[in-house]
Coordinates of C-alpha atoms and ligand atoms in Angstrom, one line a residue:
M1 CA 51.6 -119.9 -120.1
Y2 CA 49.1 -122.5 -119.1
R3 CA 48.9 -123.5 -115.5
A4 CA 47.1 -126.4 -113.8
P5 CA 43.5 -125.4 -113.3
R6 CA 42.7 -123.7 -109.9
G7 CA 42.3 -126.2 -107.2
T8 CA 44.2 -129.0 -109.0
T9 CA 47.8 -130.1 -108.4
D10 CA 50.5 -132.0 -110.3
I11 CA 52.0 -134.8 -108.3
L12 CA 55.6 -134.6 -109.2
P13 CA 58.2 -137.4 -108.6
P14 CA 59.4 -136.3 -105.2
E15 CA 55.8 -136.5 -103.9
Q16 CA 55.2 -140.0 -105.3
P17 CA 56.8 -142.0 -102.4
Y18 CA 54.0 -140.6 -100.1
W19 CA 51.3 -141.7 -102.6
R20 CA 52.7 -145.1 -103.0
Y21 CA 53.1 -145.5 -99.3
V22 CA 49.5 -144.6 -98.6
E23 CA 48.2 -146.7 -101.4
Q24 CA 50.2 -149.7 -100.3
K25 CA 49.1 -149.4 -96.6
A26 CA 45.5 -149.0 -97.7
A27 CA 45.6 -152.0 -100.0
D28 CA 47.3 -154.1 -97.2
I29 CA 44.5 -153.2 -94.7
C30 CA 41.9 -154.1 -97.3
Q31 CA 43.5 -157.5 -97.8
L32 CA 43.6 -158.1 -94.1
Y33 CA 39.9 -157.4 -93.7
G34 CA 38.8 -159.2 -96.9
Y35 CA 37.9 -156.2 -99.1
E36 CA 38.2 -156.4 -102.9
R37 CA 39.0 -153.6 -105.3
I38 CA 36.4 -152.0 -107.5
D39 CA 36.9 -149.2 -110.1
S40 CA 34.0 -147.2 -111.4
P41 CA 33.9 -144.6 -114.2
L42 CA 35.1 -141.1 -113.6
F43 CA 31.7 -139.7 -114.6
E44 CA 28.2 -140.9 -114.1
D45 CA 24.7 -139.9 -114.9
A46 CA 24.1 -136.6 -113.0
G47 CA 20.9 -138.1 -111.6
L48 CA 22.8 -140.7 -109.6
F49 CA 24.3 -138.1 -107.3
I50 CA 21.3 -135.7 -107.2
R51 CA 19.1 -138.6 -106.1
T52 CA 21.5 -140.1 -103.5
V53 CA 23.7 -137.3 -102.1
G54 CA 20.6 -135.2 -101.9
A55 CA 19.3 -132.1 -103.7
G56 CA 19.8 -129.8 -100.7
T57 CA 23.4 -130.7 -100.0
D58 CA 26.4 -128.4 -100.7
I59 CA 27.8 -131.1 -103.1
V60 CA 24.7 -131.1 -105.3
E61 CA 23.8 -127.5 -104.9
K62 CA 27.2 -125.9 -105.4
E63 CA 30.0 -128.3 -106.1
M64 CA 29.2 -130.7 -108.9
Y65 CA 31.1 -130.6 -112.2
S66 CA 28.1 -131.4 -114.4
F67 CA 27.7 -130.9 -118.2
E68 CA 25.8 -132.1 -121.1
D69 CA 27.9 -134.4 -123.4
K70 CA 27.7 -134.4 -127.2
G71 CA 24.9 -136.9 -127.0
G72 CA 22.8 -134.7 -124.9
N73 CA 23.3 -136.7 -121.7
Q74 CA 23.7 -134.9 -118.3
V75 CA 26.8 -136.3 -116.7
T76 CA 28.7 -135.4 -113.6
L77 CA 32.4 -135.9 -112.6
R78 CA 32.3 -138.2 -109.6
P79 CA 31.9 -135.9 -106.5
E80 CA 32.0 -138.9 -104.0
G81 CA 32.7 -142.6 -104.1
T82 CA 29.8 -144.4 -102.5
A83 CA 26.9 -143.8 -104.9
P84 CA 28.9 -145.3 -107.9
V85 CA 29.8 -148.4 -105.9
C86 CA 26.2 -148.9 -104.9
R87 CA 25.1 -148.3 -108.5
A88 CA 27.5 -151.0 -109.6
Y89 CA 26.2 -153.3 -106.8
V90 CA 22.7 -153.0 -108.2
E91 CA 23.7 -153.1 -111.9
H92 CA 25.7 -156.2 -111.6
G93 CA 23.4 -158.1 -109.2
L94 CA 26.0 -158.4 -106.5
H95 CA 23.2 -159.2 -104.1
N96 CA 23.6 -162.7 -105.5
Q97 CA 27.0 -163.1 -104.0
P98 CA 27.6 -164.0 -100.3
Q99 CA 26.7 -161.0 -98.2
P100 CA 28.0 -158.6 -97.2
V101 CA 30.0 -157.7 -100.3
R102 CA 33.2 -155.9 -99.2
L103 CA 34.6 -153.5 -101.8
Y104 CA 37.3 -150.8 -101.8
Y105 CA 38.3 -148.1 -104.3
F106 CA 40.8 -145.4 -105.0
A107 CA 39.0 -142.5 -106.8
D108 CA 39.6 -139.0 -108.2
I109 CA 36.9 -136.8 -106.7
F110 CA 35.7 -133.5 -108.2
R111 CA 34.1 -130.7 -106.2
Y112 CA 33.9 -127.1 -107.1
E113 CA 35.0 -125.7 -103.8
R114 CA 37.0 -122.7 -102.7
P115 CA 40.6 -124.0 -102.8
Q116 CA 42.7 -123.7 -99.6
A117 CA 45.2 -125.9 -97.7
G118 CA 43.9 -129.4 -97.9
R119 CA 40.9 -128.5 -100.0
Y120 CA 41.1 -129.0 -103.8
R121 CA 38.7 -129.1 -106.7
Q122 CA 40.2 -132.5 -107.7
H123 CA 41.3 -134.7 -104.9
H124 CA 41.8 -138.4 -104.3
Q125 CA 40.0 -140.7 -101.9
F126 CA 40.5 -144.1 -100.7
G127 CA 37.2 -145.6 -99.5
Y128 CA 35.5 -148.9 -98.8
E129 CA 32.0 -150.2 -98.5
A130 CA 30.5 -153.3 -96.8
I131 CA 27.1 -153.9 -98.5
G132 CA 24.4 -156.4 -97.5
D133 CA 24.2 -156.6 -93.7
G134 CA 22.9 -154.4 -90.9
D135 CA 24.8 -156.1 -88.0
P136 CA 26.6 -153.5 -85.8
V137 CA 29.6 -155.9 -85.9
L138 CA 30.0 -154.6 -89.5
D139 CA 30.0 -151.0 -88.2
A140 CA 32.7 -151.9 -85.7
E141 CA 34.7 -153.6 -88.5
V142 CA 34.5 -150.6 -90.8
I143 CA 35.5 -148.2 -88.0
D144 CA 38.3 -150.4 -86.7
M145 CA 39.6 -150.7 -90.2
A146 CA 39.8 -146.9 -90.6
W147 CA 41.5 -146.6 -87.3
Q148 CA 44.0 -149.4 -88.1
L149 CA 44.8 -147.7 -91.4
F150 CA 46.0 -144.6 -89.5
V151 CA 47.9 -146.7 -87.0
S152 CA 49.7 -148.6 -89.8
L153 CA 50.5 -145.3 -91.5
G154 CA 52.2 -144.1 -88.3
L155 CA 49.7 -141.3 -87.7
G156 CA 48.9 -140.4 -84.1
R157 CA 47.0 -137.7 -82.1
L158 CA 43.7 -138.5 -83.8
T159 CA 40.2 -138.5 -82.4
L160 CA 37.3 -140.8 -83.4
N161 CA 33.9 -139.1 -83.3
L162 CA 30.8 -141.1 -83.3
N163 CA 27.1 -140.4 -83.5
S164 CA 23.8 -142.1 -84.5
I165 CA 21.3 -140.1 -86.5
G166 CA 18.6 -142.7 -86.5
C167 CA 16.5 -144.0 -89.3
K168 CA 13.5 -143.0 -91.3
E169 CA 11.3 -144.2 -88.5
C170 CA 12.7 -142.1 -85.7
R171 CA 14.4 -139.2 -87.5
P172 CA 11.3 -137.2 -88.4
E173 CA 10.4 -136.7 -84.8
Y174 CA 14.0 -135.6 -84.0
L175 CA 14.0 -133.2 -87.0
K176 CA 10.8 -131.8 -85.8
R177 CA 12.2 -131.1 -82.3
L178 CA 15.4 -129.7 -83.8
K179 CA 13.4 -127.3 -86.0
E180 CA 11.3 -126.2 -83.0
Y181 CA 14.5 -125.5 -81.0
Y182 CA 16.1 -123.5 -83.8
A183 CA 12.8 -121.6 -84.6
D184 CA 13.0 -120.2 -81.0
H185 CA 16.5 -118.9 -81.8
L186 CA 16.0 -117.8 -85.4
S187 CA 17.5 -114.3 -84.9
E188 CA 20.8 -115.8 -83.6
L189 CA 21.4 -117.9 -86.6
C190 CA 23.8 -117.1 -89.5
R191 CA 22.3 -116.4 -92.9
D192 CA 23.1 -119.8 -94.3
C193 CA 21.5 -121.6 -91.4
K194 CA 18.4 -119.5 -91.6
A195 CA 18.1 -120.5 -95.2
R196 CA 18.6 -124.3 -94.6
L197 CA 16.7 -124.7 -91.4
D198 CA 13.7 -126.0 -93.3
R199 CA 15.2 -128.3 -95.8
A200 CA 18.4 -129.4 -94.0
P201 CA 18.1 -128.9 -90.3
L202 CA 20.8 -131.4 -89.4
R203 CA 23.4 -129.2 -91.1
L204 CA 22.8 -126.5 -88.6
L205 CA 24.6 -128.7 -86.0
D206 CA 27.9 -128.6 -87.9
C207 CA 27.9 -125.0 -89.0
K208 CA 31.2 -123.3 -88.4
N209 CA 29.8 -119.9 -87.4
P210 CA 30.6 -119.3 -83.7
D211 CA 27.0 -118.2 -82.8
C212 CA 25.6 -121.3 -84.5
Q213 CA 28.1 -123.5 -82.7
R214 CA 27.0 -122.1 -79.4
L215 CA 23.4 -122.8 -80.2
A216 CA 24.3 -126.3 -81.4
Q217 CA 25.7 -127.1 -77.9
S218 CA 22.3 -127.0 -76.3
A219 CA 20.3 -128.3 -79.3
P220 CA 18.3 -131.6 -79.0
K221 CA 20.5 -134.6 -79.5
S222 CA 19.7 -137.3 -82.1
I223 CA 20.6 -140.2 -79.7
D224 CA 17.9 -139.1 -77.3
Y225 CA 15.3 -139.7 -80.1
L226 CA 16.4 -143.1 -81.4
C227 CA 13.7 -145.7 -81.9
P228 CA 14.3 -149.0 -79.9
P229 CA 16.0 -150.8 -82.8
C230 CA 18.3 -147.9 -83.6
A231 CA 19.1 -147.5 -79.9
E232 CA 20.0 -151.2 -79.6
H233 CA 22.2 -151.0 -82.7
F234 CA 24.0 -148.0 -81.3
N235 CA 24.5 -149.7 -77.9
H236 CA 25.9 -152.8 -79.5
L237 CA 28.2 -150.8 -81.6
Q238 CA 29.6 -149.0 -78.6
Q239 CA 30.2 -152.3 -76.8
Y240 CA 32.1 -153.7 -79.8
L241 CA 34.2 -150.5 -80.0
E242 CA 35.0 -150.8 -76.4
A243 CA 36.0 -154.4 -76.9
L244 CA 38.3 -153.2 -79.6
A245 CA 39.7 -150.6 -77.3
L246 CA 39.0 -147.8 -79.8
P247 CA 39.0 -144.4 -78.1
F248 CA 35.8 -143.0 -79.5
I249 CA 33.9 -140.0 -78.3
I250 CA 30.2 -139.4 -78.9
N251 CA 29.8 -136.1 -80.8
H252 CA 26.2 -134.9 -80.9
R253 CA 27.0 -132.4 -83.6
L254 CA 28.4 -134.9 -86.0
V255 CA 25.9 -135.4 -88.8
R256 CA 27.9 -135.6 -92.1
G257 CA 27.0 -133.5 -95.2
L258 CA 25.2 -136.1 -97.3
D259 CA 21.6 -137.1 -97.2
Y260 CA 21.9 -140.8 -97.5
Y261 CA 23.3 -141.6 -94.0
T262 CA 21.3 -143.6 -91.4
R263 CA 22.1 -144.6 -87.9
T264 CA 25.9 -144.7 -87.5
V265 CA 28.1 -141.8 -88.6
F266 CA 31.7 -141.3 -87.7
E267 CA 34.7 -139.1 -88.5
I268 CA 38.4 -139.2 -87.7
Q269 CA 40.1 -135.9 -87.0
P270 CA 43.6 -134.8 -86.2
E271 CA 43.6 -133.5 -82.6
E272 CA 45.2 -130.2 -83.2
E273 CA 42.6 -128.8 -85.6
G274 CA 39.0 -128.1 -86.0
S275 CA 36.4 -130.0 -88.2
Q276 CA 37.7 -128.3 -91.4
S277 CA 40.5 -130.7 -91.4
T278 CA 38.6 -134.0 -91.1
L279 CA 40.8 -136.8 -92.3
G280 CA 38.0 -139.2 -93.2
G281 CA 34.5 -140.1 -92.4
G282 CA 31.7 -142.6 -93.1
G283 CA 28.6 -144.1 -91.9
R284 CA 25.6 -146.4 -92.6
Y285 CA 23.3 -145.9 -95.5
D286 CA 20.7 -148.5 -95.1
D287 CA 18.2 -147.0 -97.6
L288 CA 20.6 -146.1 -100.5
I289 CA 20.6 -149.4 -102.5
E290 CA 16.8 -149.5 -102.4
E291 CA 16.8 -145.8 -103.6
L292 CA 18.8 -147.0 -106.6
G293 CA 16.3 -149.7 -107.5
G294 CA 17.8 -152.6 -105.6
K295 CA 16.3 -154.6 -102.8
P296 CA 16.3 -153.1 -99.3
T297 CA 20.0 -153.6 -98.4
P298 CA 21.8 -152.2 -95.4
A299 CA 25.3 -151.0 -95.9
I300 CA 28.1 -149.0 -94.4
G301 CA 31.3 -147.3 -95.7
F302 CA 34.2 -145.0 -95.1
A303 CA 36.3 -142.6 -97.2
V304 CA 39.4 -140.7 -96.6
G305 CA 41.2 -138.0 -98.5
I306 CA 44.7 -139.0 -99.6
E307 CA 46.0 -135.4 -99.8
R308 CA 44.8 -134.9 -96.2
I309 CA 46.6 -138.1 -95.1
I310 CA 49.8 -136.9 -96.7
L311 CA 49.5 -133.4 -95.2
N312 CA 49.3 -135.1 -91.7
L313 CA 52.2 -137.5 -92.5
K314 CA 54.3 -134.4 -93.2
R315 CA 53.1 -132.5 -90.2
Q316 CA 53.8 -135.5 -87.9
A317 CA 57.2 -136.0 -89.7
V318 CA 56.5 -139.6 -90.6
S319 CA 59.2 -140.8 -92.9
V320 CA 58.1 -142.9 -95.9
P321 CA 60.3 -145.4 -97.8
A322 CA 62.0 -144.2 -101.0
L323 CA 60.9 -145.7 -104.3
R324 CA 63.1 -148.2 -106.0
K325 CA 65.3 -146.7 -108.8
P326 CA 67.9 -148.1 -111.1
Q327 CA 71.3 -148.5 -109.4
V328 CA 73.4 -148.7 -112.6
F329 CA 74.4 -145.9 -115.0
I330 CA 76.1 -146.5 -118.3
A331 CA 78.6 -143.9 -119.5
C332 CA 80.3 -144.1 -122.9
M333 CA 82.7 -142.2 -125.1
G334 CA 82.3 -142.0 -128.9
G335 CA 79.9 -143.3 -131.5
E336 CA 81.1 -146.8 -131.6
A337 CA 80.9 -147.2 -127.8
K338 CA 77.4 -145.9 -127.9
A339 CA 76.2 -148.9 -129.9
V340 CA 77.9 -151.3 -127.4
A341 CA 76.3 -149.3 -124.5
V342 CA 72.8 -149.5 -126.0
K343 CA 73.2 -153.3 -126.3
L344 CA 74.6 -153.6 -122.8
A345 CA 71.8 -151.6 -121.3
A346 CA 69.3 -153.9 -123.0
T347 CA 71.0 -157.0 -121.8
L348 CA 71.0 -155.8 -118.2
R349 CA 67.4 -154.7 -118.3
R350 CA 66.3 -158.1 -119.8
A351 CA 68.1 -159.6 -116.9
G352 CA 66.0 -157.5 -114.5
I353 CA 68.7 -155.0 -113.6
G354 CA 67.5 -151.3 -113.8
V355 CA 69.8 -149.1 -115.9
I356 CA 69.9 -145.4 -116.8
E357 CA 71.8 -144.7 -120.0
A358 CA 73.8 -141.6 -120.8
V359 CA 72.5 -139.7 -123.8
G360 CA 74.0 -136.9 -125.9
D361 CA 77.7 -136.3 -126.2
R362 CA 78.8 -135.0 -122.8
S363 CA 82.3 -135.4 -121.5
L364 CA 83.1 -138.4 -119.2
K365 CA 83.4 -136.1 -116.3
A366 CA 79.9 -134.7 -117.0
Q367 CA 78.5 -138.2 -117.3
L368 CA 80.0 -139.2 -114.0
R369 CA 78.5 -136.1 -112.4
Q370 CA 75.1 -137.1 -113.7
A371 CA 75.6 -140.6 -112.3
N372 CA 76.4 -139.1 -109.0
N373 CA 73.3 -136.9 -109.0
L374 CA 71.1 -139.9 -109.8
G375 CA 72.5 -141.6 -106.8
V376 CA 73.3 -144.9 -108.6
R377 CA 75.6 -147.4 -106.9
H378 CA 77.6 -148.4 -110.0
T379 CA 78.6 -146.8 -113.3
L380 CA 79.7 -148.9 -116.3
I381 CA 82.1 -147.0 -118.6
I382 CA 82.8 -147.9 -122.2
G383 CA 85.6 -146.0 -123.9
E384 CA 88.1 -146.7 -126.6
D385 CA 90.3 -149.1 -124.5
E386 CA 87.3 -151.1 -123.4
L387 CA 86.1 -151.4 -127.0
K388 CA 89.4 -152.8 -128.0
T389 CA 89.6 -155.3 -125.2
G390 CA 85.9 -156.3 -125.0
T391 CA 85.6 -155.1 -121.5
V392 CA 83.8 -152.5 -119.5
A393 CA 85.0 -150.4 -116.6
L394 CA 82.9 -151.0 -113.4
R395 CA 83.0 -148.1 -111.1
D396 CA 81.8 -148.2 -107.5
M397 CA 80.3 -144.7 -107.0
S398 CA 80.7 -144.5 -103.2
S399 CA 84.3 -145.6 -103.1
G400 CA 85.4 -144.4 -106.5
E401 CA 87.1 -147.7 -107.1
Q402 CA 87.2 -148.9 -110.7
K403 CA 88.1 -152.2 -112.4
N404 CA 87.9 -153.6 -115.9
V405 CA 85.7 -156.7 -116.3
P406 CA 84.8 -158.7 -119.4
L407 CA 81.6 -157.3 -121.0
A408 CA 79.8 -160.6 -120.8
Q409 CA 80.4 -160.9 -117.1
A410 CA 78.8 -157.5 -116.3
P411 CA 75.2 -158.8 -115.6
D412 CA 76.4 -161.5 -113.2
L413 CA 78.7 -159.1 -111.4
L414 CA 76.0 -156.5 -110.9
R415 CA 73.5 -159.0 -109.8
Ligands
AMP501 P1 33.5 -136.5 -97.6 O1 33.0 -137.3 -98.7 O2 33.1 -135.0 -97.7 O3 33.2 -137.0 -96.2 O4 35.1 -136.5 -97.8 C1 35.8 -137.6 -97.3 C2 37.2 -137.1 -97.1 O5 37.8 -136.6 -98.3 C3 37.3 -135.9 -96.2 O6 37.4 -136.3 -94.8 C4 38.7 -135.3 -96.6 O7 39.8 -136.0 -96.1 C5 38.6 -135.5 -98.1 N1 38.1 -134.4 -98.8 C6 36.9 -134.0 -99.0 N2 36.8 -132.9 -99.8 C7 38.0 -132.6 -100.1 C8 38.6 -131.5 -100.9 N3 37.9 -130.6 -101.5 N4 40.0 -131.5 -101.1 C9 40.8 -132.5 -100.5 N5 40.2 -133.4 -99.7 C10 38.9 -133.5 -99.5

């Protein structure tokens, strides 16, 4: 017996209304804010992610699905959505378009993680990027858009965490202070943090180990080390968020797990759970496009896991609309009737009326039971009598009422 690979799931029909609901709300929000859709390949040159996400990160160190293809190329299944969009921006010269370029995507994401509730090896993200401007108004727009997405989905009890981690001018000094602080507390750190103190000191701030969390409380804060332009950017952003009445809190321990972030970082979390359950997050990445061979181009983006959204929709008992299904079933008795039924089904479908046809040779009773289970509103029945008279029996499934109508009139009546 084959099973879906560990950490992957099949999305069966009963789950689909949640997916369509989220995709529709996300696409509506993008339209409202002027973001256009982009789709990038499922796999990329491995170097793209190593270079941008960063060699010392969990994603690159432990989680990438990388392999050599038959042509000897090192490729990686997309472990995040931002780098491919930026690669496309540079490759297609999108800097020639009016800036910023606003793009959104739905993407399958692959990470070799330990599967648990809300954590998979293949998951799906909705994300968007605004590339080509450093104005904090754009940060506010991107954050507002994320918040409004959750509002429109009907999700409540969320917190918006905000931080600024500075730029390449001011961050080195901060990292130096951070390392000095932790060096004084080396014996209290967990094994992982001891190992990453040198190459990824920011990651010590969001370690889940209780001792490390306690230490992080009193660690130096990045916002105390911002250079004047970064500080001004952060102040303006806060003013805009206040003007938008977004209930943000500044979280000094929020750093995000990828190397490319600069200045603004933010995450949205459900109130009842810890940081394991982050719904979505994003931030600025002002050096990334240049890193990929483009001109220096500031940018900011956000991504959210669709499985996590659906988990929270269910937890908060948000009801989602059912998907449209055919409302007509055609039942028939005997071989000759079948030919008429096939033609009738085709006529109705060509007229835009959804139809499910009986197949096989079940009794009329069994066919009506099937129609009932499908939840259709009407069943058309073709038996011997109907064949003789060129009619069809039209049955209303909720009342059980039935009347014979001329075959040719069925489409108009059903419409
Ligand atoms: P990240 O790129 O790590 O910030 O991820 C963005 C969002 O994707 C997270 O906030 C989660 O909602 C979701 N996500 C990340 N990793 C996984 C995973 N392994 N399984 C399911 N959802 C995930």
